[in-house]
Amino acid sequence: FASHMEGAPKGNQPSPTRRNHHVDNSHKGGAFSSPTRRYGGMPSMDSMSSFEGGGMRMRNMKRSASSSSLQDCLEAHTEVDRMQLAAIRVVAGSSHPSLAKKLSDTLGVSLTKCICEKFSNTECRVEILENVRKRNVFVVQTGGATRAGTINDHLMELLILVDACRRSHAASITVVMPCYPYARQDKKDRPRAPISGRLVANMLETAGVTRVMVMDLHAAQIQGFFNIPVDNLYADQLICNHLKQLGIYNTDQYVLVSPDSGGVKRLYNCAARLKLGAAIMHKQRDHTKSSKVDNTVLIGEEGCVRDKIAVIIDDMCDTMGTVVKASETLVENGAKAVMVAVTHGVLSGPAIQRINDCSHISKVIVTNTLPQEDNMAKCPKIEVIDVGELLGKAIRMYMTGGSISGLFS
């Protein structure tokens, strides 16, 4: 209130009562080094430049601190991810050890040592040779018949492996089962028929499984058989990328075909990715005989496959009865040749012989959700796509909190 008091000093003169308390800081640098800023008045140009320089230094310091904090956060996040991955234990069953090895290599971890063998009376003997306490265990066991045993042998071995991990106090137990067994027995379609797919789900949950990871379930409702999370991965993108490498993309020389109505969604997804035309077939089965297809009918515009190479897209091929019948129908409707691309190449019974004998089929593309070494040795038409890297990436996303669906976008 000094400016309103009688006898108050004028201009920039300091008040007498405050003169003794004034400290001259003019010899110091900074924004207030000029004497004109002691008690009001306009700052000089030097003081303004000094003030702006100090502000810029302050902003640069804040920006540097922000960048440093972001880098620290990224390093901390990476370290957390590294710790999460270090807690992984990958246990391989006897059904598909080569796939388990590729999966573990993708994760950068070694396979957990274990014993999977049979007694002379064919009972399974399992023993985990490394510590899995408080670890996230991933048991790799596919549902197919191999040289090591039948589907039932591998399923029982899987249940015993899970029980051994549970009794060893594993933090979580995830079953990586690329090919789900009994997937085609997913409904009660006849009187007094079982739903074996649901029974398998019950057994896995009872054994102590906390999560299941599968590929291309034969029926999507199988996920509802479980009361635990189920990750259903898709091989469509891998198959489409393989077909692109063969030059099958955005051309009128090829057409995609679904051998039955159950694969229509898969067919149109692949057709959209590859920018190809699509056609559907309907199969008529003889239910008095197992895996017997009487006839197939092509559904589509007239001439939709004429003078084109038809690529049959499906999730599974077993004895190749459906595929051979479909290929004959396609050739009768004008197709030049037939290729087959499926996720699960079961290829049991007379399948290999049928492929070799069918002159219409030029190539059969399958993934390695089931072992294919023996089939490739017997049939030169078979090509295999590896899914081990995809499974490893899905596990990494799950462990680090990433988006598994982002793998397929």
Short mmCIF file of C-alpha atoms in Angstrom, two decimals:
data_model
loop_
_atom_site.label_atom_id
_atom_site.label_comp_id
_atom_site.label_asym_id
_atom_site.label_seq_id
_atom_site.Cartn_x
_atom_site.Cartn_y
_atom_site.Cartn_z
CA PHE A 1 0.00 0.00 0.00
CA ALA A 2 3.06 2.26 -0.11
CA SER A 3 1.97 3.96 -3.37
CA HIS A 4 -1.16 5.31 -1.64
CA MET A 5 0.54 6.50 1.50
CA GLU A 6 1.57 10.09 2.02
CA GLY A 7 5.24 10.58 1.46
CA ALA A 8 5.65 7.32 -0.32
CA PRO A 9 8.71 7.10 -2.59
CA LYS A 10 8.20 7.72 -6.28
CA GLY A 11 9.29 5.67 -9.27
CA ASN A 12 11.70 2.86 -8.69
CA GLN A 13 13.25 4.30 -5.54
CA PRO A 14 13.29 1.75 -2.69
CA SER A 15 11.40 2.52 0.45
CA PRO A 16 13.55 3.90 3.29
CA THR A 17 12.11 1.39 5.67
CA ARG A 18 13.17 -1.46 3.35
CA ARG A 19 16.55 -0.08 2.18
CA ASN A 20 18.45 -1.85 4.90
CA HIS A 21 16.84 -5.15 3.99
CA HIS A 22 17.65 -4.98 0.31
CA VAL A 23 20.29 -7.35 -0.99
CA ASP A 24 21.90 -6.52 -4.30
CA ASN A 25 21.91 -9.56 -6.51
CA SER A 26 22.92 -7.75 -9.64
CA HIS A 27 26.26 -9.49 -9.71
CA LYS A 28 24.52 -12.87 -10.03
CA GLY A 29 23.18 -14.33 -13.25
CA GLY A 30 19.62 -15.37 -13.82
CA ALA A 31 16.34 -13.78 -14.63
CA PHE A 32 16.48 -11.21 -11.82
CA SER A 33 20.05 -10.02 -12.21
CA SER A 34 19.06 -6.48 -13.30
CA PRO A 35 18.48 -3.85 -10.54
CA THR A 36 15.35 -2.66 -12.37
CA ARG A 37 13.56 -5.84 -11.24
CA ARG A 38 14.12 -5.23 -7.53
CA TYR A 39 10.88 -3.44 -6.72
CA GLY A 40 8.82 -3.26 -9.88
CA GLY A 41 9.33 -1.62 -13.21
CA MET A 42 9.92 -3.21 -16.62
CA PRO A 43 12.73 -5.72 -16.95
CA SER A 44 15.62 -5.01 -19.26
CA MET A 45 16.28 -6.88 -22.51
CA ASP A 46 19.18 -8.71 -20.90
CA SER A 47 16.99 -9.92 -18.07
CA MET A 48 14.28 -11.04 -20.55
CA SER A 49 16.80 -13.04 -22.58
CA SER A 50 18.15 -14.57 -19.42
CA PHE A 51 14.61 -15.43 -18.29
CA GLU A 52 13.74 -17.06 -21.64
CA GLY A 53 16.99 -18.99 -21.63
CA GLY A 54 16.26 -20.26 -18.14
CA GLY A 55 12.74 -21.30 -19.21
CA MET A 56 14.06 -23.20 -22.20
CA ARG A 57 16.60 -24.94 -19.99
CA MET A 58 13.81 -25.83 -17.59
CA ARG A 59 11.64 -27.22 -20.43
CA ASN A 60 14.57 -29.19 -21.79
CA MET A 61 15.23 -30.58 -18.32
CA LYS A 62 11.56 -31.60 -18.02
CA ARG A 63 11.60 -33.16 -21.49
CA SER A 64 14.81 -35.01 -20.68
CA ALA A 65 13.33 -36.18 -17.39
CA SER A 66 10.18 -37.32 -19.20
CA SER A 67 12.21 -39.26 -21.80
CA SER A 68 14.29 -40.78 -19.04
CA SER A 69 11.15 -41.80 -17.15
CA LEU A 70 9.66 -43.35 -20.31
CA GLN A 71 12.88 -45.25 -20.96
CA ASP A 72 12.91 -46.44 -17.35
CA CYS A 73 9.30 -47.60 -17.69
CA LEU A 74 10.08 -49.47 -20.91
CA GLU A 75 13.10 -51.11 -19.34
CA ALA A 76 11.07 -52.01 -16.25
CA HIS A 77 8.30 -53.43 -18.45
CA THR A 78 10.85 -55.43 -20.45
CA GLU A 79 12.35 -56.71 -17.23
CA VAL A 80 8.92 -57.77 -15.97
CA ASP A 81 8.27 -59.57 -19.26
CA ARG A 82 11.66 -61.25 -18.95
CA MET A 83 10.83 -62.39 -15.44
CA GLN A 84 7.43 -63.70 -16.59
CA LEU A 85 9.03 -65.70 -19.40
CA ALA A 86 11.70 -67.00 -17.02
CA ALA A 87 8.91 -68.56 -14.95
CA ILE A 88 7.79 -70.73 -17.90
CA ARG A 89 8.30 -74.48 -17.95
CA VAL A 90 7.57 -76.33 -21.21
CA VAL A 91 6.88 -80.05 -20.74
CA ALA A 92 6.74 -82.19 -23.88
CA GLY A 93 4.63 -85.34 -24.07
CA SER A 94 5.56 -88.18 -26.39
CA SER A 95 3.03 -87.36 -29.13
CA HIS A 96 4.89 -84.50 -30.86
CA PRO A 97 8.33 -83.70 -29.36
CA SER A 98 9.54 -81.84 -32.47
CA LEU A 99 6.68 -79.32 -32.21
CA ALA A 100 7.41 -78.79 -28.52
CA LYS A 101 11.04 -78.08 -29.39
CA LYS A 102 10.10 -75.45 -31.99
CA LEU A 103 7.69 -73.87 -29.51
CA SER A 104 10.32 -73.69 -26.77
CA ASP A 105 12.89 -72.24 -29.20
CA THR A 106 10.44 -69.45 -30.06
CA LEU A 107 10.07 -68.66 -26.36
CA GLY A 108 13.81 -68.87 -25.77
CA VAL A 109 13.49 -71.51 -23.04
CA SER A 110 14.67 -75.09 -22.85
CA LEU A 111 12.36 -78.08 -22.54
CA THR A 112 11.81 -79.31 -19.01
CA LYS A 113 13.39 -82.70 -18.49
CA CYS A 114 10.87 -85.45 -17.87
CA ILE A 115 10.32 -89.17 -18.38
CA CYS A 116 7.43 -90.46 -20.47
CA GLU A 117 7.53 -94.19 -20.98
CA LYS A 118 5.44 -97.35 -20.67
CA PHE A 119 5.67 -100.35 -18.43
CA SER A 120 5.60 -103.80 -19.99
CA ASN A 121 1.84 -103.95 -19.34
CA THR A 122 1.45 -100.68 -21.39
CA GLU A 123 0.73 -98.46 -18.35
CA CYS A 124 2.17 -94.94 -18.61
CA ARG A 125 5.03 -93.89 -16.37
CA VAL A 126 5.68 -90.15 -16.01
CA GLU A 127 8.21 -88.25 -13.92
CA ILE A 128 9.11 -84.53 -13.96
CA LEU A 129 12.85 -84.23 -13.39
CA GLU A 130 13.01 -80.45 -12.78
CA ASN A 131 11.45 -78.10 -10.27
CA VAL A 132 8.07 -76.69 -11.40
CA ARG A 133 6.91 -75.29 -8.05
CA LYS A 134 5.30 -71.85 -8.49
CA ARG A 135 6.06 -72.01 -12.21
CA ASN A 136 3.70 -71.57 -15.19
CA VAL A 137 3.77 -74.97 -16.86
CA PHE A 138 2.83 -75.54 -20.52
CA VAL A 139 2.28 -79.20 -21.40
CA VAL A 140 2.52 -79.86 -25.15
CA GLN A 141 0.55 -82.92 -26.26
CA THR A 142 -1.41 -83.22 -29.50
CA GLY A 143 -4.40 -85.48 -30.03
CA GLY A 144 -3.31 -87.86 -32.74
CA ALA A 145 -2.00 -91.36 -33.29
CA THR A 146 1.76 -91.55 -33.80
CA ARG A 147 4.51 -94.13 -33.68
CA ALA A 148 4.72 -93.47 -29.93
CA GLY A 149 1.13 -94.52 -29.27
CA THR A 150 -2.56 -94.15 -30.02
CA ILE A 151 -4.78 -91.17 -29.32
CA ASN A 152 -5.95 -92.78 -26.10
CA ASP A 153 -2.35 -93.43 -25.02
CA HIS A 154 -1.44 -89.79 -25.52
CA LEU A 155 -4.58 -88.57 -23.77
CA MET A 156 -3.89 -90.72 -20.72
CA GLU A 157 -0.26 -89.66 -20.68
CA LEU A 158 -1.38 -86.02 -20.78
CA LEU A 159 -3.68 -86.47 -17.79
CA ILE A 160 -0.88 -88.08 -15.79
CA LEU A 161 1.55 -85.29 -16.73
CA VAL A 162 -0.97 -82.68 -15.57
CA ASP A 163 -1.52 -84.55 -12.31
CA ALA A 164 2.24 -84.70 -11.70
CA CYS A 165 2.54 -80.92 -12.25
CA ARG A 166 -0.45 -80.19 -10.00
CA ARG A 167 0.98 -82.30 -7.17
CA SER A 168 4.28 -80.44 -7.61
CA HIS A 169 2.48 -77.15 -6.83
CA ALA A 170 2.75 -75.54 -10.26
CA ALA A 171 1.32 -72.02 -10.34
CA SER A 172 -0.69 -72.74 -13.50
CA ILE A 173 -1.00 -75.59 -15.98
CA THR A 174 -1.79 -74.82 -19.60
CA VAL A 175 -2.33 -77.68 -22.03
CA VAL A 176 -1.12 -76.87 -25.54
CA MET A 177 -3.14 -79.31 -27.64
CA PRO A 178 -2.99 -78.23 -31.31
CA CYS A 179 -5.31 -81.04 -32.42
CA TYR A 180 -8.14 -81.61 -29.95
CA PRO A 181 -9.03 -85.33 -29.66
CA TYR A 182 -12.61 -86.53 -30.11
CA ALA A 183 -13.51 -83.15 -31.63
CA ARG A 184 -15.90 -84.73 -34.16
CA GLN A 185 -17.96 -86.28 -31.36
CA ASP A 186 -19.28 -82.91 -30.20
CA LYS A 187 -23.03 -83.53 -30.17
CA LYS A 188 -25.66 -86.17 -29.52
CA ASP A 189 -26.79 -86.79 -33.08
CA ARG A 190 -28.18 -90.30 -32.53
CA PRO A 191 -30.03 -92.02 -29.69
CA ARG A 192 -27.78 -93.24 -26.86
CA ALA A 193 -24.74 -91.55 -28.41
CA PRO A 194 -22.08 -90.01 -26.14
CA ILE A 195 -20.63 -86.50 -26.37
CA SER A 196 -17.01 -87.60 -26.15
CA GLY A 197 -15.62 -84.12 -26.76
CA ARG A 198 -17.29 -82.92 -23.56
CA LEU A 199 -15.96 -85.94 -21.66
CA VAL A 200 -12.39 -85.03 -22.67
CA ALA A 201 -12.97 -81.48 -21.39
CA ASN A 202 -14.24 -82.81 -18.06
CA MET A 203 -11.21 -85.06 -17.64
CA LEU A 204 -8.77 -82.23 -18.35
CA GLU A 205 -10.42 -79.93 -15.82
CA THR A 206 -10.59 -82.66 -13.18
CA ALA A 207 -6.89 -83.42 -13.66
CA GLY A 208 -6.04 -79.81 -12.82
CA VAL A 209 -5.69 -77.94 -16.13
CA THR A 210 -6.15 -74.17 -15.73
CA ARG A 211 -6.08 -73.18 -19.41
CA VAL A 212 -6.28 -74.89 -22.82
CA MET A 213 -4.70 -73.76 -26.09
CA VAL A 214 -5.92 -75.45 -29.30
CA MET A 215 -5.93 -74.80 -33.04
CA ASP A 216 -8.89 -74.78 -35.41
CA LEU A 217 -11.44 -76.65 -33.34
CA HIS A 218 -13.64 -78.83 -35.52
CA ALA A 219 -16.67 -77.28 -33.81
CA ALA A 220 -16.47 -73.89 -32.08
CA GLN A 221 -18.96 -74.91 -29.39
CA ILE A 222 -16.32 -77.20 -27.87
CA GLN A 223 -15.01 -74.08 -26.12
CA GLY A 224 -18.27 -74.08 -24.18
CA PHE A 225 -17.52 -77.56 -22.84
CA PHE A 226 -14.91 -75.99 -20.54
CA ASN A 227 -15.28 -73.89 -17.42
CA ILE A 228 -11.71 -72.61 -17.86
CA PRO A 229 -10.28 -70.27 -20.53
CA VAL A 230 -9.79 -71.78 -23.99
CA ASP A 231 -7.63 -70.13 -26.67
CA ASN A 232 -8.68 -71.31 -30.13
CA LEU A 233 -5.92 -70.27 -32.54
CA TYR A 234 -6.48 -70.17 -36.29
CA ALA A 235 -4.20 -71.43 -39.04
CA ASP A 236 -6.00 -69.53 -41.82
CA GLN A 237 -3.38 -66.80 -41.95
CA LEU A 238 -0.50 -69.28 -42.15
CA ILE A 239 -2.22 -71.23 -44.94
CA CYS A 240 -3.07 -68.06 -46.88
CA ASN A 241 0.51 -66.80 -46.59
CA HIS A 242 1.75 -70.13 -47.93
CA LEU A 243 -0.67 -69.97 -50.85
CA LYS A 244 0.46 -66.42 -51.61
CA GLN A 245 4.03 -67.66 -51.85
CA LEU A 246 2.80 -70.12 -54.48
CA GLY A 247 1.31 -67.24 -56.49
CA ILE A 248 -2.29 -67.97 -55.51
CA TYR A 249 -3.48 -64.41 -54.92
CA ASN A 250 -5.87 -62.04 -56.70
CA THR A 251 -6.14 -64.13 -59.86
CA ASP A 252 -8.93 -65.79 -61.82
CA GLN A 253 -6.87 -68.92 -62.37
CA TYR A 254 -7.77 -70.32 -58.94
CA VAL A 255 -10.96 -70.79 -56.92
CA LEU A 256 -11.37 -71.76 -53.28
CA VAL A 257 -13.77 -74.59 -52.44
CA SER A 258 -15.25 -75.83 -49.16
CA PRO A 259 -16.04 -79.57 -49.22
CA ASP A 260 -19.08 -79.09 -46.94
CA SER A 261 -21.24 -76.35 -45.47
CA GLY A 262 -19.50 -76.52 -42.09
CA GLY A 263 -16.44 -74.74 -43.46
CA VAL A 264 -18.20 -71.81 -45.13
CA LYS A 265 -16.94 -69.21 -42.65
CA ARG A 266 -13.36 -70.42 -43.02
CA LEU A 267 -13.77 -70.44 -46.81
CA TYR A 268 -14.94 -66.82 -47.02
CA ASN A 269 -12.22 -65.64 -44.63
CA CYS A 270 -9.55 -67.18 -46.84
CA ALA A 271 -11.24 -65.91 -50.01
CA ALA A 272 -11.20 -62.36 -48.62
CA ARG A 273 -7.51 -62.63 -47.70
CA LEU A 274 -6.50 -64.05 -51.08
CA LYS A 275 -9.04 -62.08 -53.18
CA LEU A 276 -10.29 -65.22 -54.90
CA GLY A 277 -13.66 -66.61 -55.88
CA ALA A 278 -15.33 -69.25 -53.72
CA ALA A 279 -17.63 -72.24 -54.15
CA ILE A 280 -19.33 -74.66 -51.73
CA MET A 281 -19.94 -78.39 -51.95
CA HIS A 282 -22.49 -80.57 -50.21
CA LYS A 283 -21.63 -84.14 -49.24
CA GLN A 284 -24.07 -87.00 -48.75
CA ARG A 285 -22.87 -89.63 -46.30
CA ASP A 286 -23.76 -93.26 -45.84
CA HIS A 287 -24.21 -93.33 -42.04
CA THR A 288 -24.23 -97.12 -41.99
CA LYS A 289 -20.52 -97.02 -42.81
CA SER A 290 -17.82 -95.08 -41.00
CA SER A 291 -16.32 -92.14 -42.95
CA LYS A 292 -18.18 -93.16 -46.10
CA VAL A 293 -19.19 -90.38 -48.54
CA ASP A 294 -21.66 -91.42 -51.22
CA ASN A 295 -21.84 -88.27 -53.30
CA THR A 296 -20.81 -84.61 -53.43
CA VAL A 297 -22.69 -81.79 -55.17
CA LEU A 298 -21.16 -78.47 -56.25
CA ILE A 299 -23.14 -75.40 -55.18
CA GLY A 300 -22.37 -72.19 -57.05
CA GLU A 301 -22.68 -70.31 -60.29
CA GLU A 302 -22.47 -72.36 -63.45
CA GLY A 303 -18.89 -72.56 -64.64
CA CYS A 304 -17.47 -71.23 -61.37
CA VAL A 305 -14.65 -73.80 -61.43
CA ARG A 306 -14.32 -74.35 -65.18
CA ASP A 307 -10.72 -74.08 -66.46
CA LYS A 308 -9.50 -73.20 -62.98
CA ILE A 309 -7.40 -74.89 -60.33
CA ALA A 310 -9.63 -75.62 -57.33
CA VAL A 311 -8.12 -75.28 -53.85
CA ILE A 312 -10.09 -77.24 -51.25
CA ILE A 313 -9.97 -75.53 -47.83
CA ASP A 314 -10.89 -77.50 -44.70
CA ASP A 315 -9.94 -77.89 -41.04
CA MET A 316 -9.24 -81.63 -41.11
CA CYS A 317 -8.76 -84.54 -43.47
CA ASP A 318 -8.71 -88.08 -42.12
CA THR A 319 -9.09 -90.92 -44.62
CA MET A 320 -9.33 -88.50 -47.61
CA GLY A 321 -12.66 -90.01 -48.67
CA THR A 322 -14.45 -86.65 -48.72
CA VAL A 323 -11.58 -84.88 -50.48
CA VAL A 324 -11.22 -87.52 -53.21
CA LYS A 325 -14.97 -87.47 -53.93
CA ALA A 326 -14.93 -83.67 -54.00
CA SER A 327 -11.96 -83.60 -56.38
CA GLU A 328 -13.73 -85.96 -58.78
CA THR A 329 -16.83 -83.74 -58.74
CA LEU A 330 -14.74 -80.62 -59.36
CA VAL A 331 -12.97 -82.19 -62.32
CA GLU A 332 -16.33 -83.29 -63.75
CA ASN A 333 -17.42 -79.64 -63.55
CA GLY A 334 -14.41 -78.44 -65.53
CA ALA A 335 -11.63 -77.88 -62.97
CA LYS A 336 -8.13 -78.37 -64.40
CA ALA A 337 -6.61 -79.68 -61.18
CA VAL A 338 -7.22 -79.79 -57.44
CA MET A 339 -5.09 -78.69 -54.49
CA VAL A 340 -5.89 -79.38 -50.84
CA ALA A 341 -5.06 -77.13 -47.85
CA VAL A 342 -6.09 -78.28 -44.37
CA THR A 343 -5.01 -77.56 -40.81
CA HIS A 344 -5.04 -81.05 -39.29
CA GLY A 345 -3.66 -83.71 -41.60
CA VAL A 346 -4.76 -86.84 -39.76
CA LEU A 347 -4.22 -88.97 -42.88
CA SER A 348 -5.09 -92.30 -41.29
CA GLY A 349 -5.95 -95.62 -42.86
CA PRO A 350 -5.98 -95.51 -46.68
CA ALA A 351 -5.41 -91.74 -46.86
CA ILE A 352 -1.85 -91.80 -48.22
CA GLN A 353 -2.71 -94.45 -50.81
CA ARG A 354 -5.72 -92.43 -51.96
CA ILE A 355 -3.62 -89.29 -52.39
CA ASN A 356 -1.00 -91.12 -54.42
CA ASP A 357 -3.64 -92.82 -56.59
CA CYS A 358 -5.71 -89.70 -57.29
CA SER A 359 -4.30 -88.00 -60.36
CA HIS A 360 -6.56 -84.96 -59.89
CA ILE A 361 -4.87 -83.95 -56.62
CA SER A 362 -1.58 -82.21 -57.33
CA LYS A 363 -0.69 -81.03 -53.82
CA VAL A 364 -1.79 -81.50 -50.21
CA ILE A 365 -0.82 -78.70 -47.80
CA VAL A 366 -1.11 -79.47 -44.07
CA THR A 367 0.25 -77.98 -40.85
CA ASN A 368 2.31 -79.84 -38.30
CA THR A 369 -0.33 -79.85 -35.57
CA LEU A 370 0.19 -83.60 -36.04
CA PRO A 371 3.53 -85.24 -36.91
CA GLN A 372 3.95 -85.51 -40.68
CA GLU A 373 7.45 -86.96 -41.10
CA ASP A 374 6.22 -90.46 -41.94
CA ASN A 375 3.50 -89.17 -44.29
CA MET A 376 5.96 -86.96 -46.19
CA ALA A 377 8.25 -89.93 -46.69
CA LYS A 378 5.39 -91.93 -48.24
CA CYS A 379 3.78 -89.17 -50.31
CA PRO A 380 5.71 -86.50 -52.25
CA LYS A 381 2.56 -84.42 -52.73
CA ILE A 382 2.46 -83.37 -49.06
CA GLU A 383 3.78 -79.96 -47.96
CA VAL A 384 3.92 -78.95 -44.29
CA ILE A 385 3.45 -75.54 -42.66
CA ASP A 386 5.02 -75.04 -39.24
CA VAL A 387 2.77 -73.78 -36.41
CA GLY A 388 5.37 -73.93 -33.63
CA GLU A 389 6.26 -70.25 -33.95
CA LEU A 390 2.59 -69.21 -33.80
CA LEU A 391 2.03 -71.25 -30.65
CA GLY A 392 5.16 -69.79 -29.06
CA LYS A 393 4.06 -66.24 -29.85
CA ALA A 394 0.61 -66.94 -28.38
CA ILE A 395 2.19 -68.18 -25.15
CA ARG A 396 4.42 -65.09 -25.03
CA MET A 397 1.39 -62.82 -25.45
CA TYR A 398 -0.47 -64.66 -22.72
CA MET A 399 2.44 -64.44 -20.28
CA THR A 400 3.22 -60.77 -20.93
CA GLY A 401 -0.38 -59.53 -21.07
CA GLY A 402 -0.43 -58.97 -24.84
CA SER A 403 -3.30 -59.49 -27.26
CA ILE A 404 -3.49 -62.98 -28.75
CA SER A 405 -6.07 -61.83 -31.29
CA GLY A 406 -3.50 -59.33 -32.55
CA LEU A 407 -1.54 -62.25 -33.98
CA PHE A 408 -4.27 -62.77 -36.59
CA SER A 409 -5.02 -59.17 -37.59
#
